[in-house]
Coordinates of C-alpha atoms and ligand atoms in Angstrom, one line a residue:
X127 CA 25.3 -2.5 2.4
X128 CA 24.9 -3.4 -1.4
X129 CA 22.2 -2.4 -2.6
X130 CA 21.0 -2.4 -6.6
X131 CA 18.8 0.1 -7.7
X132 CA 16.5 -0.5 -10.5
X133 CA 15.0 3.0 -12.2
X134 CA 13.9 2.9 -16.1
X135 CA 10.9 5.4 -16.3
X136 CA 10.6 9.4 -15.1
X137 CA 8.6 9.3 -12.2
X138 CA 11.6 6.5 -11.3
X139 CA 14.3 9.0 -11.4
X140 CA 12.4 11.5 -9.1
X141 CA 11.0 9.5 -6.4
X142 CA 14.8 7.5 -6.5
X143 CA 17.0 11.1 -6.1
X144 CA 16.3 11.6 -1.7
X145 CA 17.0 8.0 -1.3
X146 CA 19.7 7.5 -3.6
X147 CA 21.4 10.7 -2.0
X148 CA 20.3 9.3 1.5
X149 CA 21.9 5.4 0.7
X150 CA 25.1 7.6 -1.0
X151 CA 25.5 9.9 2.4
X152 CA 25.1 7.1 4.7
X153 CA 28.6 5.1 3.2
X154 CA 26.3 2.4 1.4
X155 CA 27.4 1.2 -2.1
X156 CA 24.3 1.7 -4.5
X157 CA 24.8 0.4 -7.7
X158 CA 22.5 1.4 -10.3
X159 CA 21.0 -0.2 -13.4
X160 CA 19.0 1.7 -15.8
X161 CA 16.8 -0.5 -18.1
X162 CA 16.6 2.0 -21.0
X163 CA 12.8 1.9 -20.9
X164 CA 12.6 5.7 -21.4
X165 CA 15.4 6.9 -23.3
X166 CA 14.9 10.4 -24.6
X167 CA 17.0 13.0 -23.3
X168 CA 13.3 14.9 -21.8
X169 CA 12.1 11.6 -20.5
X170 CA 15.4 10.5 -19.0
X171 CA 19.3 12.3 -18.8
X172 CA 17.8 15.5 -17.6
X173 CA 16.8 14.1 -14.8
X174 CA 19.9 12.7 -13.7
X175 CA 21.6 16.3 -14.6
X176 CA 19.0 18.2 -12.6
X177 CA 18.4 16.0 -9.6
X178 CA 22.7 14.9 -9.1
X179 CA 21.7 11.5 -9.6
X180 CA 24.5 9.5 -10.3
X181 CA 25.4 8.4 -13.8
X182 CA 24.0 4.4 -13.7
X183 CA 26.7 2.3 -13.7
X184 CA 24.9 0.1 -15.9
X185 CA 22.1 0.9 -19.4
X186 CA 20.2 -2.4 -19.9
X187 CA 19.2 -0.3 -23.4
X188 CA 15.8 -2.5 -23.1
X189 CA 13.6 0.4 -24.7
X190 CA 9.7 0.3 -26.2
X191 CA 7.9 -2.6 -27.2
X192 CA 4.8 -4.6 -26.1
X193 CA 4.7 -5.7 -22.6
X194 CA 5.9 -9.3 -22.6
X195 CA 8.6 -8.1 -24.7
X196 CA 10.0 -5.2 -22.9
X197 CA 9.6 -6.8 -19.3
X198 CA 11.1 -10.0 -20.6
X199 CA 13.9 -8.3 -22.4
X200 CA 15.1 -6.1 -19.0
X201 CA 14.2 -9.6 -17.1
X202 CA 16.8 -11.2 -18.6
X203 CA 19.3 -8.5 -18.6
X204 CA 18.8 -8.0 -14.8
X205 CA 19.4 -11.7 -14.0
X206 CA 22.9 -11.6 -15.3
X207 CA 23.5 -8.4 -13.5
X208 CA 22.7 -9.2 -10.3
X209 CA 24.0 -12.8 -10.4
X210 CA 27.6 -10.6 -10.9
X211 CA 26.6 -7.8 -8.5
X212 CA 25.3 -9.7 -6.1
X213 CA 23.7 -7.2 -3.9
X214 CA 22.4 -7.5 -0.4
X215 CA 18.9 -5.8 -1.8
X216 CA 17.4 -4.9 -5.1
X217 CA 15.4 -2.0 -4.7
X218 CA 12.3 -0.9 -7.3
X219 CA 10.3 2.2 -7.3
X220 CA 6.4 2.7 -8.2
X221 CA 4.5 0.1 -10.8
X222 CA 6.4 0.4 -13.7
X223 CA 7.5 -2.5 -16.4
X224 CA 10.9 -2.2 -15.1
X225 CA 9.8 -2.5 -11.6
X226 CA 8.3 -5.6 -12.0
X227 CA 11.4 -6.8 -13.6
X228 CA 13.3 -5.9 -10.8
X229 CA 11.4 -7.5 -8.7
X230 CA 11.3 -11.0 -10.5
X231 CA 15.0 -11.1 -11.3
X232 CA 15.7 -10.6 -7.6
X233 CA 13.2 -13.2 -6.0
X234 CA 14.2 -15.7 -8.2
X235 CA 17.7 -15.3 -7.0
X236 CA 16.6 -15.4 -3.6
X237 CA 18.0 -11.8 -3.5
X238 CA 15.7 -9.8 -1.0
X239 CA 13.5 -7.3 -2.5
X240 CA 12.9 -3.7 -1.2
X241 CA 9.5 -1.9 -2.7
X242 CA 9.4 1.8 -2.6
X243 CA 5.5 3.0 -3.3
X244 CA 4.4 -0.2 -2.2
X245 CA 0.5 -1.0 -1.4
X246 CA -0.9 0.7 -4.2
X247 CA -4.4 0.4 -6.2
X248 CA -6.7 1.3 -8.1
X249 CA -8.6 -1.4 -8.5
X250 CA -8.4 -1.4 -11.8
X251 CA -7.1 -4.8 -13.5
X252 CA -7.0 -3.0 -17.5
X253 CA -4.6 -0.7 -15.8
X254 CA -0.2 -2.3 -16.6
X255 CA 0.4 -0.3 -13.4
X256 CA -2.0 -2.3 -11.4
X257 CA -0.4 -5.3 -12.7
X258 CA 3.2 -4.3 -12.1
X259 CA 2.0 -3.5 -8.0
X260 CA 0.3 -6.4 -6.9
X261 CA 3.1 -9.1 -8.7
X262 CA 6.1 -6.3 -7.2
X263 CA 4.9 -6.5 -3.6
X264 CA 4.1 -9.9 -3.8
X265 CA 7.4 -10.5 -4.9
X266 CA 8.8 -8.1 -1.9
X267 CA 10.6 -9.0 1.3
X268 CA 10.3 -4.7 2.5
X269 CA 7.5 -3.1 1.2
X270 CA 7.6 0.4 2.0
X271 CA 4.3 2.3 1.8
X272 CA 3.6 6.2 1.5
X273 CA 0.1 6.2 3.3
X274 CA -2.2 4.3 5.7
X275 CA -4.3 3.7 2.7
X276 CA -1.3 1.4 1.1
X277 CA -0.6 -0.4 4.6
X278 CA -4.9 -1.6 4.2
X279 CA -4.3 -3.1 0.7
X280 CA -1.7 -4.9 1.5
X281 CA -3.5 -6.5 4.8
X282 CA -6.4 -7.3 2.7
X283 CA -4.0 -9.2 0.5
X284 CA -2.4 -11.0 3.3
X285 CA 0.9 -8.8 3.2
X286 CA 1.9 -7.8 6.8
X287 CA 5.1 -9.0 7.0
X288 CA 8.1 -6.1 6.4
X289 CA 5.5 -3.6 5.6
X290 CA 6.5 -0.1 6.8
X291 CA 5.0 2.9 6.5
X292 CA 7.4 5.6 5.8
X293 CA 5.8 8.6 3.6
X294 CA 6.1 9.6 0.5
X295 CA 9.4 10.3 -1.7
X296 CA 7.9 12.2 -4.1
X297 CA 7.5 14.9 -1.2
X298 CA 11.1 14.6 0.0
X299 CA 11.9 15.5 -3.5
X300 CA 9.3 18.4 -3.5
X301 CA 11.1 19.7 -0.4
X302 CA 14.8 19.1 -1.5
X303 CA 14.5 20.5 -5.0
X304 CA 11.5 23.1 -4.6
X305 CA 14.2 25.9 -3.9
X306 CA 16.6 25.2 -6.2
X307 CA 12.9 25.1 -8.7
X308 CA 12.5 29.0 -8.1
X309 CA 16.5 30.0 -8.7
X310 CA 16.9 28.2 -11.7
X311 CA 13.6 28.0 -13.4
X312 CA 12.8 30.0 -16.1
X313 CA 10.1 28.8 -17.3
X314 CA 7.3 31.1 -16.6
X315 CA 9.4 34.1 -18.5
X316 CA 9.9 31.8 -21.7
X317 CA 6.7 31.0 -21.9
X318 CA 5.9 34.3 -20.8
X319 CA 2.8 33.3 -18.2
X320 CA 1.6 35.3 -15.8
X321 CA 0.7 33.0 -12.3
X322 CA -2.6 31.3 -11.7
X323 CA -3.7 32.3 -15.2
X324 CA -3.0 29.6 -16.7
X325 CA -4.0 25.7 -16.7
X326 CA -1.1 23.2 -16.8
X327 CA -2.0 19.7 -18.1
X328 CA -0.7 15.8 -18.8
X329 CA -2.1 12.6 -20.1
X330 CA -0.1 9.7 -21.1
X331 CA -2.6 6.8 -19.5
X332 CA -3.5 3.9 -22.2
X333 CA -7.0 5.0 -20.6
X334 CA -6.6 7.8 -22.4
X335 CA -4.1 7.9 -25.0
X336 CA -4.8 4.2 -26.7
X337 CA -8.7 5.4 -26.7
X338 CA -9.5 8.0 -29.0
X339 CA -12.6 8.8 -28.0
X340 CA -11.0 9.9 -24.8
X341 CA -8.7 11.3 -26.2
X342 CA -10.7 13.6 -28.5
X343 CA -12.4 14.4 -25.4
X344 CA -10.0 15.7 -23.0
X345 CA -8.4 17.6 -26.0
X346 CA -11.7 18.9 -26.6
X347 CA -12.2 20.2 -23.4
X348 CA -8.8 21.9 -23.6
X349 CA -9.9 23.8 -26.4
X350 CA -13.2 24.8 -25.3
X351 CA -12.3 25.8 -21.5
X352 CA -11.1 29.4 -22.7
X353 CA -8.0 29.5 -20.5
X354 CA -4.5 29.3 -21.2
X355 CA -3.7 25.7 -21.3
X356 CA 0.2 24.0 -20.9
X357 CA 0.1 20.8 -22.2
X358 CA 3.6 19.5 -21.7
X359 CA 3.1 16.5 -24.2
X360 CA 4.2 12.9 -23.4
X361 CA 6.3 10.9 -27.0
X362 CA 3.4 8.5 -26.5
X363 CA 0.4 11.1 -25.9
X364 CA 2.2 12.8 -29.2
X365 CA 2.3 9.8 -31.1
X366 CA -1.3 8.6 -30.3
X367 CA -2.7 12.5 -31.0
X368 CA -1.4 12.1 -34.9
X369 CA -3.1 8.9 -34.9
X370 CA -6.3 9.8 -33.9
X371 CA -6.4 13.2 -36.1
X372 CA -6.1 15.6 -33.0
X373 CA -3.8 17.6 -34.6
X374 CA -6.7 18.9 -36.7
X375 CA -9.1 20.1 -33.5
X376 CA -5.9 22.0 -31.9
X377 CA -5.4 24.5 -35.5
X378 CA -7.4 27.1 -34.2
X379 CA -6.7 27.2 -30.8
X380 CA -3.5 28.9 -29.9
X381 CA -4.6 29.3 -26.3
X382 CA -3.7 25.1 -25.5
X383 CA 0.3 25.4 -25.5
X384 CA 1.8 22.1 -26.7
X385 CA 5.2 21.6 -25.1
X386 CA 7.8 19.2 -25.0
X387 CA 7.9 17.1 -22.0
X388 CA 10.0 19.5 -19.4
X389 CA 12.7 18.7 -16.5
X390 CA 11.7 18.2 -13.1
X391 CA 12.4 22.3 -11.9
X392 CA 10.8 23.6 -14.8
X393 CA 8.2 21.4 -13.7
X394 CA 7.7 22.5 -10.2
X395 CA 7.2 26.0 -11.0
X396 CA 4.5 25.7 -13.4
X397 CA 2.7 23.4 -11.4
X398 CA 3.0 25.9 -7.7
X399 CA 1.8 28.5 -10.4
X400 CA -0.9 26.9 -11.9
X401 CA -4.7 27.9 -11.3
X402 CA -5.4 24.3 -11.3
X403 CA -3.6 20.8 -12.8
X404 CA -5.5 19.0 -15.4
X405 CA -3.5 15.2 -15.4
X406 CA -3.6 11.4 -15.5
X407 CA -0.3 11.2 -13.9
X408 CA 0.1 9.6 -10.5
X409 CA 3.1 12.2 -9.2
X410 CA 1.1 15.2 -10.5
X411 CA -1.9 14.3 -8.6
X412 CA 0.2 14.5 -5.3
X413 CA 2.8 17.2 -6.4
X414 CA -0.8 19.5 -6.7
X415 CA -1.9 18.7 -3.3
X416 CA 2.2 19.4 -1.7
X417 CA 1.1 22.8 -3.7
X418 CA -2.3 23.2 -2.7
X419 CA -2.9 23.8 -6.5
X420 CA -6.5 22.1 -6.8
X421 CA -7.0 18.5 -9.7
X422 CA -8.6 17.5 -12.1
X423 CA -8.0 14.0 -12.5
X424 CA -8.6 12.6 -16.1
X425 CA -9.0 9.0 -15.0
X426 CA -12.3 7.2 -13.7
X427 CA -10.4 5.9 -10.3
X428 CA -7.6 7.3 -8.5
X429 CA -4.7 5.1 -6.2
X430 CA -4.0 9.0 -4.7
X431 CA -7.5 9.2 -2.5
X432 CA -6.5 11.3 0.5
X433 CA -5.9 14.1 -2.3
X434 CA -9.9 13.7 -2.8
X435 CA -10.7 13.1 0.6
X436 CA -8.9 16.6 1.2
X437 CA -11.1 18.5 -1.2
X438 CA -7.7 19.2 -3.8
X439 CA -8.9 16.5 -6.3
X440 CA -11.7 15.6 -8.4
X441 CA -11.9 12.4 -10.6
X442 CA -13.7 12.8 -13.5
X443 CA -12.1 10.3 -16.2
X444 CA -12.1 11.6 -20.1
X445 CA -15.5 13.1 -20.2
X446 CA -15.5 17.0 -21.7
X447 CA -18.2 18.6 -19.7
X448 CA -17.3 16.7 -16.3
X449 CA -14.1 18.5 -16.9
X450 CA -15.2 21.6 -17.5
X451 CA -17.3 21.6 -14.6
X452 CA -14.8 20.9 -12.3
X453 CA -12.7 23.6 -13.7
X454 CA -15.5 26.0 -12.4
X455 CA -15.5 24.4 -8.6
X456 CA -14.7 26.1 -5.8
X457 CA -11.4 25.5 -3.8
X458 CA -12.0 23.9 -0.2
X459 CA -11.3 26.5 3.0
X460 CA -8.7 24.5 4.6
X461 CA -5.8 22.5 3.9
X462 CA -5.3 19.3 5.8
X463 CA -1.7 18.6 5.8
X464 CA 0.3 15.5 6.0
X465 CA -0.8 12.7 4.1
X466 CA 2.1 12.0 2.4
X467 CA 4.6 12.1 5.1
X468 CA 7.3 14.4 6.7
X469 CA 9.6 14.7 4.3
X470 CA 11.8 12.1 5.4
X471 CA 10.4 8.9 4.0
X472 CA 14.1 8.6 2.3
X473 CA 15.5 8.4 5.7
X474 CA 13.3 6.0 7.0
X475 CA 13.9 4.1 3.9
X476 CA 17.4 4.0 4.2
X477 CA 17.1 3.0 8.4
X478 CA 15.2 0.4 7.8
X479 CA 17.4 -1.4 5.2
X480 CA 20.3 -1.0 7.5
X481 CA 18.2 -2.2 10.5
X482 CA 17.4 -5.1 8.8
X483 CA 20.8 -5.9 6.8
X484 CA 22.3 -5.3 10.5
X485 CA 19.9 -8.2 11.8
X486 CA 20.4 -11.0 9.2
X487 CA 24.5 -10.4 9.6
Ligands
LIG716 C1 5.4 4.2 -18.4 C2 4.8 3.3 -17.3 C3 3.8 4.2 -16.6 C4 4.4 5.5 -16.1 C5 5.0 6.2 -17.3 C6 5.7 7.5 -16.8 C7 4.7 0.9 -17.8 C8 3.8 -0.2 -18.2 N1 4.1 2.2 -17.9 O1 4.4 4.5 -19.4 O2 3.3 3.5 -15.5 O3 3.3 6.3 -15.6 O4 6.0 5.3 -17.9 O5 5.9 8.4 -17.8 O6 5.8 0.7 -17.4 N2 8.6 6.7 -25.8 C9 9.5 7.6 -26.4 N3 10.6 8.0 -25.8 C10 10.9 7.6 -24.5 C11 10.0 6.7 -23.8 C12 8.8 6.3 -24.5 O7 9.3 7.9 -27.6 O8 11.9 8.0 -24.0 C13 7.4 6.3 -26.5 C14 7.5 5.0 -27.3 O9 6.7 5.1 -28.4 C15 6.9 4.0 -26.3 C16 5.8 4.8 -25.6 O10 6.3 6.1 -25.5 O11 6.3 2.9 -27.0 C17 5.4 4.3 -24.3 O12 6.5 4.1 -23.4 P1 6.5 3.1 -22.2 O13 7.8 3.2 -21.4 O14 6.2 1.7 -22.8 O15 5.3 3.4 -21.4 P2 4.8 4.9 -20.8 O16 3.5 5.2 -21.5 O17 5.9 5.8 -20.9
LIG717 N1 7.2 15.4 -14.9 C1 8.2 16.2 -15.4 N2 8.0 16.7 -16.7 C2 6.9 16.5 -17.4 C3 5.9 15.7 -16.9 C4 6.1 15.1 -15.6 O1 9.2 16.5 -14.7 O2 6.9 17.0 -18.6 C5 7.3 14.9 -13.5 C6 6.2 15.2 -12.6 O3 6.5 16.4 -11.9 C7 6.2 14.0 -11.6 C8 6.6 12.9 -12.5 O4 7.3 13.5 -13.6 O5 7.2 14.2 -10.6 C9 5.4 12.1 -12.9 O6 5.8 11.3 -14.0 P1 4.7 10.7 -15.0 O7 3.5 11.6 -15.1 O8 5.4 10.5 -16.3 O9 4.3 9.3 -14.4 P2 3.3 8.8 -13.3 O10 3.5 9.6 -12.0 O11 1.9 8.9 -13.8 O12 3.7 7.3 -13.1

């Protein structure tokens, strides 16, 4: 099989690395195309050096801009390489801009479209992502889906057809690179933390970062929480903090730790060490439940709800003392297990594609 990948952003790169190794190991050709759309060495080549994903074959170089313009630049791009590649499937990850372009340069081409982290929602139409979902799995010929959850939204859509339920890459990943997390990771010694004492939290969401009321607000309850806080800081969250004079409410506050964005091991140690995970970010909210470090979800509606259901996450959008009180809950007894899988949604991925490439040949 041919098969074109289509990664631009960071969650990309990490749910991509099981399958890509799983296509790679199984004798199929993946060809890769990277749009560009994150391009920092943090947001993007360490990822690829950490993980042993190949080098793309292809940089579309697409980059930021509005929406129209950055989906329509890698749109075009895409067209002319998979008109010349050719592929047997064009495979997209998640709810990004560059999976929606993906998606659209392949179904107009009548090339058949594979959707990893298909079935999504959040119900929430202000949200890009939610966008990105719905027009990707509409677009999508396989539509692979990491819960039971994602297999109901796309029935109530209509969407039955080629929709498998495989589990969740971001868990293979978890598995596959958790070990090799704990030998190479030094991150708790650099920033010399001690585990569980310490809170580790993200926010890059428009919801949050493009409001500035919200934004004042989480960042105020970073500073007033009175715990260690590691804030590894997204170039948009950074940007948007300048903007909106945050800089000014962090001076006295050494105890909230502003980082630059960190690789995928670092990563995974200071989330299995953290006493809890203050984020926006879709992976995080699932990489805290793998961990069974409890959530704090900074967004008024989560796509991740068997992480709530479970009693590891709470939603309670950008408001300061809903934070803070959820910071003081108590932790649920049990853990209930297996959500997200078995670990080998990459496997299943890859079977299926070769089931069905071996039944239209
Ligand atoms: C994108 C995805 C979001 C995903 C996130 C993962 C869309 C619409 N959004 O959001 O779903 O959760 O990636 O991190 O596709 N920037 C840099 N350097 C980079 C990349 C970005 O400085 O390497 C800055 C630029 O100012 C840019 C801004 O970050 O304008 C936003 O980047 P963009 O890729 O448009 O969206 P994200 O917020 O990263
Ligand atoms: N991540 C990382 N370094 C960081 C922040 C996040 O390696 O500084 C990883 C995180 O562990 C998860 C993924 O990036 O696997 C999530 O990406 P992000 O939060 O950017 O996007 P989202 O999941 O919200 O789409």
């Amino acid at each position: 099989m041919h098969i074109l990948t289509v990664l631009g952003a960071r969650p990309q790169f990490i749910k991509a690395a099981p399958v890509s190794k799983a296509l790679r190991e199984a004798g199929h050709h993946e060809y890769l195309v990277h749009t560009g759309q994150h391009y920092d060495h943090a947001m993007s080549q360490i990822f690829f050096d950490e993980l042993g994903i190949p080098q793309p074959d292809v940089n579309l170089g697409v980059g930021s801009g509005g929406h129209g313009k950055q989906t329509g630049a890698m749109l075009m791009r895409l067209e002319e390489v998979i008109l010349e590649q050719r592929p047997d499937w064009v495979l997209v990850y998640g709810d990004t801009n560059s999976t929606l372009a993906g998606a659209l340069a392949a179904i107009k081409l009548h090339v058949p479209v594979a959707h990893v982290e298909s079935g999504l929602r959040s119900f929430n139409r202000t949200m890009p992502e939610e966008h990105n979902r719905i027009l990707t799995d509409h677009c999508a010929d396989l539509l692979f889906c990491p819960t039971q959850t994602a297999v109901d939204n796309l029935a109530r859509e209509g969407i039955t057809q080629g929709v498998h339920l495989v589990g969740d890459t971001m868990y293979d990943a978890v598995l596959q690179f958790g070990e090799l997390a704990r030998h190479r990771s030094r991150i708790l010694e650099t920033l010399d933390l001690t585990p569980k004492q310490y809170l580790l939290a993200t926010a890059h969401r428009p919801y949050n970062t493009d409001n500035p009321e919200n934004l004042r607000s989480i960042i105020s309850a970073f500073v007033t929480c009175g715990e260690t806080v590691i804030f590894p800081v997204h170039p948009r969250t950074q940007a948007r903090m300048v903007e909106a004079d945050v800089m000014e409410m962090l001076k006295d506050s050494p105890q909230v730790r502003l980082i630059e964005p960190v690789g995928y091991l670092d990563m995974l140690m200071l989330e299995q060490n953290a006493r809890m995970i203050l984020t926006d970010s879709g992976g995080m909210q699932k990489e805290a439940y793998f961990f069974a470090v409890p959530c704090v979800t900074l967004r008024p509606e989560t796509e991740w709800v068997e992480t709530v259901e479970a009693g590891w996450n709470v939603v309670v959008g950008a408001h300061t003392e809903k934070v803070l009180e959820a910071l003081t809950r108590s932790l649920p007894a049990e853990y209930s297990f297996g959500y997200y899988g078995a670990g080998n949604a990459s496997r299943k991925i890859m079977e299926t594609l070769e089931d069905q490439h071996n039944r239209s040949h």
